Amino acid sequence: MVLRVSIESSGESIDLDGLTDPACTEIKGIPHSEVLLKFSNAFMAYDPEALALARDQLAKEISPEAMVDTAAIASNFQRMVRIADSTGIPVESMGDDMDAMVEELNEQLGINKYVSAANSKKR
Amino acid sequence: MTEINYRDAQVPIRGGFAEAHNRYWKRLASAGAWFSGAERVAIAREVRQASSCSLCSQRKAALSPYQVDGSHDTASELSDTIIEVIHRVVTDSARLTKPWFDGIIQQGLKVEEYVEIIGTIVNLFSIDEFCRGMSIPLNELPEPVAGEPSNYRPANIVEDGDGSWVPMCPNTVDSGPESDLWEGRTGYVIRALSLVPDEVRTMLDLLETHYINNSQIWNVKHCPRGTLSRIQMEVVATRVSSFNGCFY
């Protein structure tokens, strides 16, 4: 959702369709998305060799500092999902327009099919 | 106390990480609201054990985790109920259900204790996952510090959690001991642990270090360190959350 708002705010037209598809290797229009996705995939696959390759590529293509921040963001979102899943929190309403945009995005990306939707999609 | 530093990492890691992680290590070792320092460190040890638990592996592979009975491979003397909470949240959180949560509470765990366990799990896990992402050895857990839990429970609590499983502070907390937690209104994922306010304080400290200050999340122009654009940051956040089946 924050991503969608970020993109709209940037005034760019970017197709997010592949973002939740592990087979998607690049989001056209987002610089270095390929290596960012490569790192994320290796991180979530618990594949140390692929992770090492992705780290090296990230450091070379963007910067070592960006590589550190990518690991930090990934680890943060390993945490946030567990908070949501273990406390059964609903998704808050952000107003009719935003809620409609969220619903549209959830459909587009297949997020409504996630198991955890049963707990969060209730308000 | 064990001092965390990342000086031996393959690339420079800005000092903010070690500072924030040391702040949490100090808190982890000390008595919390509902658990002693020794119990909190035991919870942390069990978080690390969960990833190699054979029961958790079998459950993860099963169509439903509730089809597989057995005992967890443990690393502590914590109760079976607490160990079940830790292992399930670490290894298979997307398939947690309200009946599972209700069963945990019926086994005698206080909801306040449950929230402190969740806070301990997720904060420790995020630090460990950062180390894994960077191929840095996990930090040695701290030695527990003697002390008694405070049994502190905020006075101003929404008992039904607005439909969540756990009670929490109201969306707006303008005064009192919890007024420092967030400004104005905030999301449920921030409020979720507020039955134990220090868990939120740690969460927000680590959130700012690893990702972004809570007050700036919806400021989509905000790019705290300039190493990645905000859109690039959100690509990583979204892909990782997608793997986790995170609807929220």
Short mmCIF file of C-alpha atoms in Angstrom, two decimals:
data_model
loop_
_atom_site.label_atom_id
_atom_site.label_comp_id
_atom_site.label_asym_id
_atom_site.label_seq_id
_atom_site.Cartn_x
_atom_site.Cartn_y
_atom_site.Cartn_z
CA MET A 1 0.00 0.00 0.00
CA VAL A 2 2.77 2.42 0.90
CA LEU A 3 4.43 1.38 -2.33
CA ARG A 4 1.34 2.26 -4.34
CA VAL A 5 1.10 5.67 -2.68
CA SER A 6 4.85 6.20 -3.23
CA ILE A 7 4.49 5.49 -6.92
CA GLU A 8 1.44 7.68 -7.36
CA SER A 9 3.23 10.44 -5.51
CA SER A 10 6.20 10.14 -7.83
CA GLY A 11 3.95 10.68 -10.82
CA GLU A 12 5.31 7.60 -12.54
CA SER A 13 3.34 4.78 -14.10
CA ILE A 14 4.68 1.50 -12.83
CA ASP A 15 3.07 -1.90 -13.20
CA LEU A 16 3.11 -3.68 -9.85
CA ASP A 17 1.54 -6.90 -11.08
CA GLY A 18 4.62 -9.05 -10.55
CA LEU A 19 5.52 -7.79 -7.13
CA THR A 20 3.89 -10.66 -5.26
CA ASP A 21 4.89 -13.25 -7.86
CA PRO A 22 8.15 -14.94 -6.83
CA ALA A 23 8.84 -15.65 -10.50
CA CYS A 24 8.83 -11.94 -11.34
CA THR A 25 12.43 -10.76 -11.46
CA GLU A 26 12.07 -7.08 -12.23
CA ILE A 27 9.59 -4.23 -11.87
CA LYS A 28 10.01 -2.03 -14.92
CA GLY A 29 10.48 1.59 -13.99
CA ILE A 30 11.99 0.99 -10.55
CA PRO A 31 15.78 1.31 -10.68
CA HIS A 32 17.66 -1.76 -9.48
CA SER A 33 14.45 -3.62 -8.76
CA GLU A 34 16.01 -6.77 -10.16
CA VAL A 35 18.72 -6.98 -7.51
CA LEU A 36 16.38 -5.86 -4.75
CA LEU A 37 14.01 -8.68 -5.65
CA LYS A 38 16.91 -11.08 -5.99
CA PHE A 39 18.03 -10.27 -2.45
CA SER A 40 14.47 -10.54 -1.09
CA ASN A 41 13.91 -13.89 -2.78
CA ALA A 42 17.21 -15.32 -1.51
CA PHE A 43 16.54 -13.96 1.97
CA MET A 44 13.12 -15.57 2.15
CA ALA A 45 14.40 -18.80 0.61
CA TYR A 46 16.99 -19.05 3.40
CA ASP A 47 19.56 -19.65 0.68
CA PRO A 48 22.97 -18.42 1.97
CA GLU A 49 24.75 -18.78 -1.37
CA ALA A 50 22.12 -16.88 -3.33
CA LEU A 51 22.02 -14.32 -0.55
CA ALA A 52 25.78 -13.78 -0.75
CA LEU A 53 25.55 -13.28 -4.50
CA ALA A 54 22.69 -10.84 -4.12
CA ARG A 55 24.57 -8.90 -1.45
CA ASP A 56 27.62 -8.57 -3.68
CA GLN A 57 25.48 -7.46 -6.59
CA LEU A 58 23.62 -4.94 -4.45
CA ALA A 59 26.85 -3.46 -3.13
CA LYS A 60 28.25 -3.11 -6.64
CA GLU A 61 25.09 -1.88 -8.39
CA ILE A 62 23.88 0.52 -5.72
CA SER A 63 26.23 0.77 -2.72
CA PRO A 64 27.38 -1.19 0.34
CA GLU A 65 25.25 1.12 2.48
CA ALA A 66 22.18 0.30 0.38
CA MET A 67 22.93 -3.38 0.82
CA VAL A 68 22.93 -2.97 4.61
CA ASP A 69 19.65 -1.07 4.48
CA THR A 70 18.08 -3.73 2.27
CA ALA A 71 18.91 -6.38 4.86
CA ALA A 72 17.54 -4.11 7.57
CA ILE A 73 14.24 -3.57 5.77
CA ALA A 74 13.85 -7.27 5.03
CA SER A 75 14.44 -8.15 8.68
CA ASN A 76 11.99 -5.50 9.81
CA PHE A 77 9.22 -7.00 7.71
CA GLN A 78 9.94 -10.46 9.10
CA ARG A 79 8.86 -8.86 12.35
CA MET A 80 5.81 -6.83 11.36
CA VAL A 81 3.98 -9.77 9.82
CA ARG A 82 4.42 -11.80 12.99
CA ILE A 83 2.96 -9.01 15.08
CA ALA A 84 -0.08 -8.85 12.81
CA ASP A 85 -0.51 -12.61 12.58
CA SER A 86 -0.19 -13.26 16.31
CA THR A 87 -2.51 -10.51 17.50
CA GLY A 88 -5.33 -10.84 14.96
CA ILE A 89 -5.39 -7.13 14.23
CA PRO A 90 -7.78 -5.84 11.61
CA VAL A 91 -6.74 -3.59 8.77
CA GLU A 92 -7.71 -0.05 9.63
CA SER A 93 -9.93 2.03 7.42
CA MET A 94 -8.13 4.96 5.78
CA GLY A 95 -11.21 6.53 4.28
CA ASP A 96 -13.39 5.41 1.39
CA ASP A 97 -11.05 6.46 -1.41
CA MET A 98 -7.97 4.86 0.12
CA ASP A 99 -9.90 1.75 1.13
CA ALA A 100 -11.09 1.35 -2.47
CA MET A 101 -7.52 1.70 -3.71
CA VAL A 102 -6.33 -0.89 -1.20
CA GLU A 103 -9.05 -3.31 -2.21
CA GLU A 104 -8.20 -2.83 -5.87
CA LEU A 105 -4.51 -3.43 -5.14
CA ASN A 106 -5.27 -6.49 -3.01
CA GLU A 107 -7.24 -7.99 -5.88
CA GLN A 108 -4.60 -7.08 -8.43
CA LEU A 109 -1.79 -8.67 -6.45
CA GLY A 110 -3.75 -11.66 -5.15
CA ILE A 111 -3.37 -10.55 -1.54
CA ASN A 112 -7.01 -11.32 -0.75
CA LYS A 113 -6.15 -15.01 -1.15
CA TYR A 114 -3.59 -15.00 1.67
CA VAL A 115 -4.52 -17.23 4.60
CA SER A 116 -4.03 -14.39 7.06
CA ALA A 117 -6.72 -12.35 5.29
CA ALA A 118 -9.25 -14.32 7.32
CA ASN A 119 -7.95 -12.64 10.48
CA SER A 120 -7.26 -9.14 9.20
CA LYS A 121 -10.04 -8.52 6.69
CA LYS A 122 -12.90 -8.24 9.10
CA ARG A 123 -13.70 -4.62 9.73
CA MET B 1 26.83 -7.42 29.47
CA THR B 2 27.63 -8.81 26.04
CA GLU B 3 28.37 -5.79 23.86
CA ILE B 4 27.10 -5.97 20.31
CA ASN B 5 29.27 -4.48 17.63
CA TYR B 6 29.42 -5.03 13.91
CA ARG B 7 32.98 -3.87 13.36
CA ASP B 8 33.97 -7.21 11.82
CA ALA B 9 31.24 -7.17 9.19
CA GLN B 10 32.33 -7.41 5.55
CA VAL B 11 30.97 -3.94 4.82
CA PRO B 12 30.66 -0.94 7.13
CA ILE B 13 27.46 -1.01 9.16
CA ARG B 14 26.42 2.36 10.48
CA GLY B 15 26.66 2.66 14.24
CA GLY B 16 22.94 3.08 14.74
CA PHE B 17 22.39 -0.64 14.34
CA ALA B 18 24.74 -1.70 17.13
CA GLU B 19 23.40 1.08 19.35
CA ALA B 20 19.76 0.07 18.88
CA HIS B 21 20.54 -3.61 19.18
CA ASN B 22 22.49 -3.01 22.40
CA ARG B 23 19.57 -1.03 23.80
CA TYR B 24 17.36 -4.03 23.18
CA TRP B 25 19.89 -6.50 24.56
CA LYS B 26 19.92 -4.52 27.80
CA ARG B 27 16.12 -4.59 27.96
CA LEU B 28 15.98 -8.27 27.02
CA ALA B 29 18.25 -9.17 29.92
CA SER B 30 16.20 -7.23 32.47
CA ALA B 31 12.86 -8.02 34.06
CA GLY B 32 9.94 -6.88 31.95
CA ALA B 33 6.35 -6.31 32.90
CA TRP B 34 5.44 -9.97 33.26
CA PHE B 35 8.66 -11.99 32.99
CA SER B 36 12.02 -11.96 34.73
CA GLY B 37 15.21 -11.32 32.82
CA ALA B 38 16.02 -15.03 32.97
CA GLU B 39 12.64 -15.90 31.47
CA ARG B 40 12.99 -13.28 28.75
CA VAL B 41 16.41 -14.59 27.75
CA ALA B 42 14.96 -18.12 27.79
CA ILE B 43 12.25 -16.94 25.40
CA ALA B 44 14.96 -15.54 23.15
CA ARG B 45 16.84 -18.83 23.26
CA GLU B 46 13.66 -20.65 22.30
CA VAL B 47 13.12 -18.28 19.36
CA ARG B 48 16.45 -19.47 18.00
CA GLN B 49 15.58 -23.08 18.67
CA ALA B 50 12.30 -22.95 16.73
CA SER B 51 13.88 -22.93 13.30
CA SER B 52 15.42 -26.36 13.91
CA CYS B 53 12.40 -27.95 15.62
CA SER B 54 11.31 -31.11 13.82
CA LEU B 55 7.68 -30.79 14.93
CA CYS B 56 7.55 -27.28 13.50
CA SER B 57 9.02 -28.57 10.22
CA GLN B 58 6.40 -31.29 10.01
CA ARG B 59 3.61 -28.87 10.79
CA LYS B 60 4.88 -26.35 8.27
CA ALA B 61 4.79 -29.04 5.58
CA ALA B 62 1.31 -30.27 6.52
CA LEU B 63 -1.86 -29.04 4.88
CA SER B 64 -2.95 -27.92 8.34
CA PRO B 65 -0.59 -27.51 11.30
CA TYR B 66 -3.34 -28.86 13.54
CA GLN B 67 -3.11 -32.29 11.88
CA VAL B 68 0.33 -32.95 13.37
CA ASP B 69 0.75 -33.80 17.05
CA GLY B 70 3.99 -34.13 18.95
CA SER B 71 6.44 -32.29 21.15
CA HIS B 72 8.62 -29.37 20.21
CA ASP B 73 12.41 -29.66 20.32
CA THR B 74 13.13 -27.22 23.11
CA ALA B 75 16.10 -25.27 24.42
CA SER B 76 14.62 -24.03 27.68
CA GLU B 77 12.58 -24.91 30.73
CA LEU B 78 9.69 -22.71 29.68
CA SER B 79 6.17 -24.14 29.86
CA ASP B 80 4.78 -26.14 26.95
CA THR B 81 2.25 -23.36 26.35
CA ILE B 82 4.91 -20.69 26.03
CA ILE B 83 7.04 -22.91 23.81
CA GLU B 84 4.06 -23.55 21.54
CA VAL B 85 3.52 -19.78 21.21
CA ILE B 86 7.16 -19.10 20.41
CA HIS B 87 7.58 -21.90 17.89
CA ARG B 88 4.32 -21.24 16.05
CA VAL B 89 4.89 -17.49 15.78
CA VAL B 90 8.44 -17.94 14.54
CA THR B 91 7.80 -20.76 12.06
CA ASP B 92 4.20 -20.56 10.85
CA SER B 93 2.55 -17.34 11.92
CA ALA B 94 0.37 -16.95 8.84
CA ARG B 95 -1.73 -19.93 9.89
CA LEU B 96 -2.40 -18.83 13.46
CA THR B 97 -6.11 -18.67 14.21
CA LYS B 98 -8.34 -17.18 16.87
CA PRO B 99 -9.24 -20.66 18.21
CA TRP B 100 -5.51 -21.37 18.57
CA PHE B 101 -5.06 -18.12 20.50
CA ASP B 102 -8.11 -18.86 22.67
CA GLY B 103 -6.69 -22.31 23.43
CA ILE B 104 -3.40 -20.75 24.54
CA ILE B 105 -5.19 -18.40 26.92
CA GLN B 106 -7.39 -21.24 28.23
CA GLN B 107 -4.20 -23.09 29.14
CA GLY B 108 -3.53 -20.37 31.69
CA LEU B 109 -1.31 -17.88 29.93
CA LYS B 110 -2.33 -14.31 30.73
CA VAL B 111 -2.92 -12.14 27.69
CA GLU B 112 -0.42 -9.65 29.13
CA GLU B 113 2.18 -12.42 29.24
CA TYR B 114 1.25 -13.41 25.70
CA VAL B 115 1.88 -9.86 24.46
CA GLU B 116 5.27 -9.67 26.18
CA ILE B 117 6.23 -13.02 24.64
CA ILE B 118 5.22 -11.77 21.18
CA GLY B 119 7.21 -8.58 21.68
CA THR B 120 10.26 -10.55 22.75
CA ILE B 121 9.93 -12.92 19.81
CA VAL B 122 9.58 -10.29 17.13
CA ASN B 123 12.20 -7.86 18.38
CA LEU B 124 14.80 -10.58 18.87
CA PHE B 125 13.86 -12.17 15.56
CA SER B 126 14.28 -8.96 13.60
CA ILE B 127 17.80 -8.48 14.97
CA ASP B 128 18.70 -12.10 14.24
CA GLU B 129 17.26 -11.81 10.76
CA PHE B 130 19.33 -8.71 10.10
CA CYS B 131 22.42 -10.69 11.05
CA ARG B 132 21.36 -13.54 8.78
CA GLY B 133 20.75 -11.14 5.93
CA MET B 134 24.24 -9.75 6.38
CA SER B 135 25.90 -13.13 7.05
CA ILE B 136 26.98 -11.94 10.47
CA PRO B 137 27.07 -14.52 13.29
CA LEU B 138 24.12 -14.18 15.67
CA ASN B 139 24.88 -12.02 18.66
CA GLU B 140 25.47 -13.90 21.87
CA LEU B 141 22.42 -13.61 24.09
CA PRO B 142 22.86 -11.41 27.16
CA GLU B 143 23.25 -12.70 30.70
CA PRO B 144 20.00 -12.17 32.60
CA VAL B 145 19.89 -9.41 35.17
CA ALA B 146 18.18 -10.05 38.51
CA GLY B 147 14.92 -8.26 39.15
CA GLU B 148 11.20 -8.73 39.49
CA PRO B 149 8.61 -8.07 36.77
CA SER B 150 6.75 -4.82 37.28
CA ASN B 151 3.29 -6.29 36.50
CA TYR B 152 2.58 -2.92 34.88
CA ARG B 153 -0.66 -2.75 32.91
CA PRO B 154 -1.71 0.54 31.30
CA ALA B 155 -4.87 1.99 32.83
CA ASN B 156 -6.36 3.19 29.58
CA ILE B 157 -6.90 0.01 27.60
CA VAL B 158 -9.41 -0.93 24.89
CA GLU B 159 -10.25 -4.35 26.26
CA ASP B 160 -11.75 -5.72 23.04
CA GLY B 161 -8.81 -4.42 21.01
CA ASP B 162 -11.26 -3.07 18.41
CA GLY B 163 -11.82 -6.68 17.39
CA SER B 164 -8.21 -7.82 17.69
CA TRP B 165 -7.30 -10.84 19.79
CA VAL B 166 -5.51 -8.73 22.38
CA PRO B 167 -6.43 -5.60 24.38
CA MET B 168 -4.48 -2.49 23.43
CA CYS B 169 -4.14 1.24 24.07
CA PRO B 170 -6.62 3.46 22.26
CA ASN B 171 -5.70 4.94 18.91
CA THR B 172 -5.03 8.33 20.46
CA VAL B 173 -3.14 8.59 23.75
CA ASP B 174 -2.76 12.26 24.60
CA SER B 175 -1.80 12.02 28.24
CA GLY B 176 -0.45 9.66 30.86
CA PRO B 177 2.50 7.27 30.87
CA GLU B 178 1.77 5.98 27.37
CA SER B 179 1.54 9.38 25.69
CA ASP B 180 5.11 9.01 24.40
CA LEU B 181 4.31 5.89 22.35
CA TRP B 182 3.01 7.66 19.25
CA GLU B 183 1.76 11.06 18.18
CA GLY B 184 -1.84 11.42 17.07
CA ARG B 185 -3.25 8.26 15.59
CA THR B 186 -1.36 5.17 14.53
CA GLY B 187 -1.93 1.78 12.91
CA TYR B 188 -3.02 -1.40 14.61
CA VAL B 189 0.35 -3.02 13.99
CA ILE B 190 1.93 -0.39 16.25
CA ARG B 191 -0.87 -0.54 18.83
CA ALA B 192 -0.93 -4.34 18.89
CA LEU B 193 1.70 -4.74 21.62
CA SER B 194 0.70 -1.70 23.68
CA LEU B 195 -0.70 -3.79 26.52
CA VAL B 196 3.01 -4.00 27.37
CA PRO B 197 4.14 -0.49 26.44
CA ASP B 198 7.87 -1.21 26.58
CA GLU B 199 7.43 -3.71 23.76
CA VAL B 200 6.11 -0.87 21.60
CA ARG B 201 8.98 1.38 22.64
CA THR B 202 11.49 -1.24 21.54
CA MET B 203 9.57 -1.98 18.38
CA LEU B 204 9.56 1.70 17.39
CA ASP B 205 13.25 2.05 18.22
CA LEU B 206 14.10 -0.87 15.93
CA LEU B 207 11.59 0.28 13.33
CA GLU B 208 13.40 3.58 12.97
CA THR B 209 16.80 1.88 12.81
CA HIS B 210 15.86 -0.82 10.32
CA TYR B 211 13.24 0.99 8.26
CA ILE B 212 11.75 4.39 9.04
CA ASN B 213 10.45 6.50 11.90
CA ASN B 214 6.84 5.60 12.64
CA SER B 215 5.69 9.20 12.20
CA GLN B 216 7.08 9.23 8.64
CA ILE B 217 5.63 5.98 7.30
CA TRP B 218 2.90 7.68 5.29
CA ASN B 219 5.19 10.50 4.22
CA VAL B 220 6.07 8.72 1.00
CA LYS B 221 8.63 11.35 0.05
CA HIS B 222 10.61 10.52 3.17
CA CYS B 223 13.74 8.57 2.46
CA PRO B 224 15.59 8.47 5.77
CA ARG B 225 19.12 7.66 4.71
CA GLY B 226 19.16 8.23 0.98
CA THR B 227 20.76 4.90 0.23
CA LEU B 228 17.55 3.60 -1.33
CA SER B 229 14.64 5.58 -2.71
CA ARG B 230 11.36 5.15 -0.88
CA ILE B 231 9.98 3.14 -3.79
CA GLN B 232 12.98 0.82 -3.64
CA MET B 233 12.52 0.40 0.11
CA GLU B 234 8.89 -0.54 -0.42
CA VAL B 235 9.79 -3.07 -3.11
CA VAL B 236 11.81 -5.00 -0.52
CA ALA B 237 9.12 -4.57 2.15
CA THR B 238 6.39 -5.77 -0.17
CA ARG B 239 8.27 -8.77 -1.57
CA VAL B 240 9.24 -10.01 1.91
CA SER B 241 5.71 -9.46 3.20
CA SER B 242 4.35 -11.30 0.18
CA PHE B 243 6.47 -14.35 0.94
CA ASN B 244 5.07 -14.25 4.44
CA GLY B 245 1.51 -14.13 3.13
CA CYS B 246 1.01 -10.88 5.00
CA PHE B 247 -2.46 -9.51 4.31
CA TYR B 248 -1.99 -6.68 6.77
#
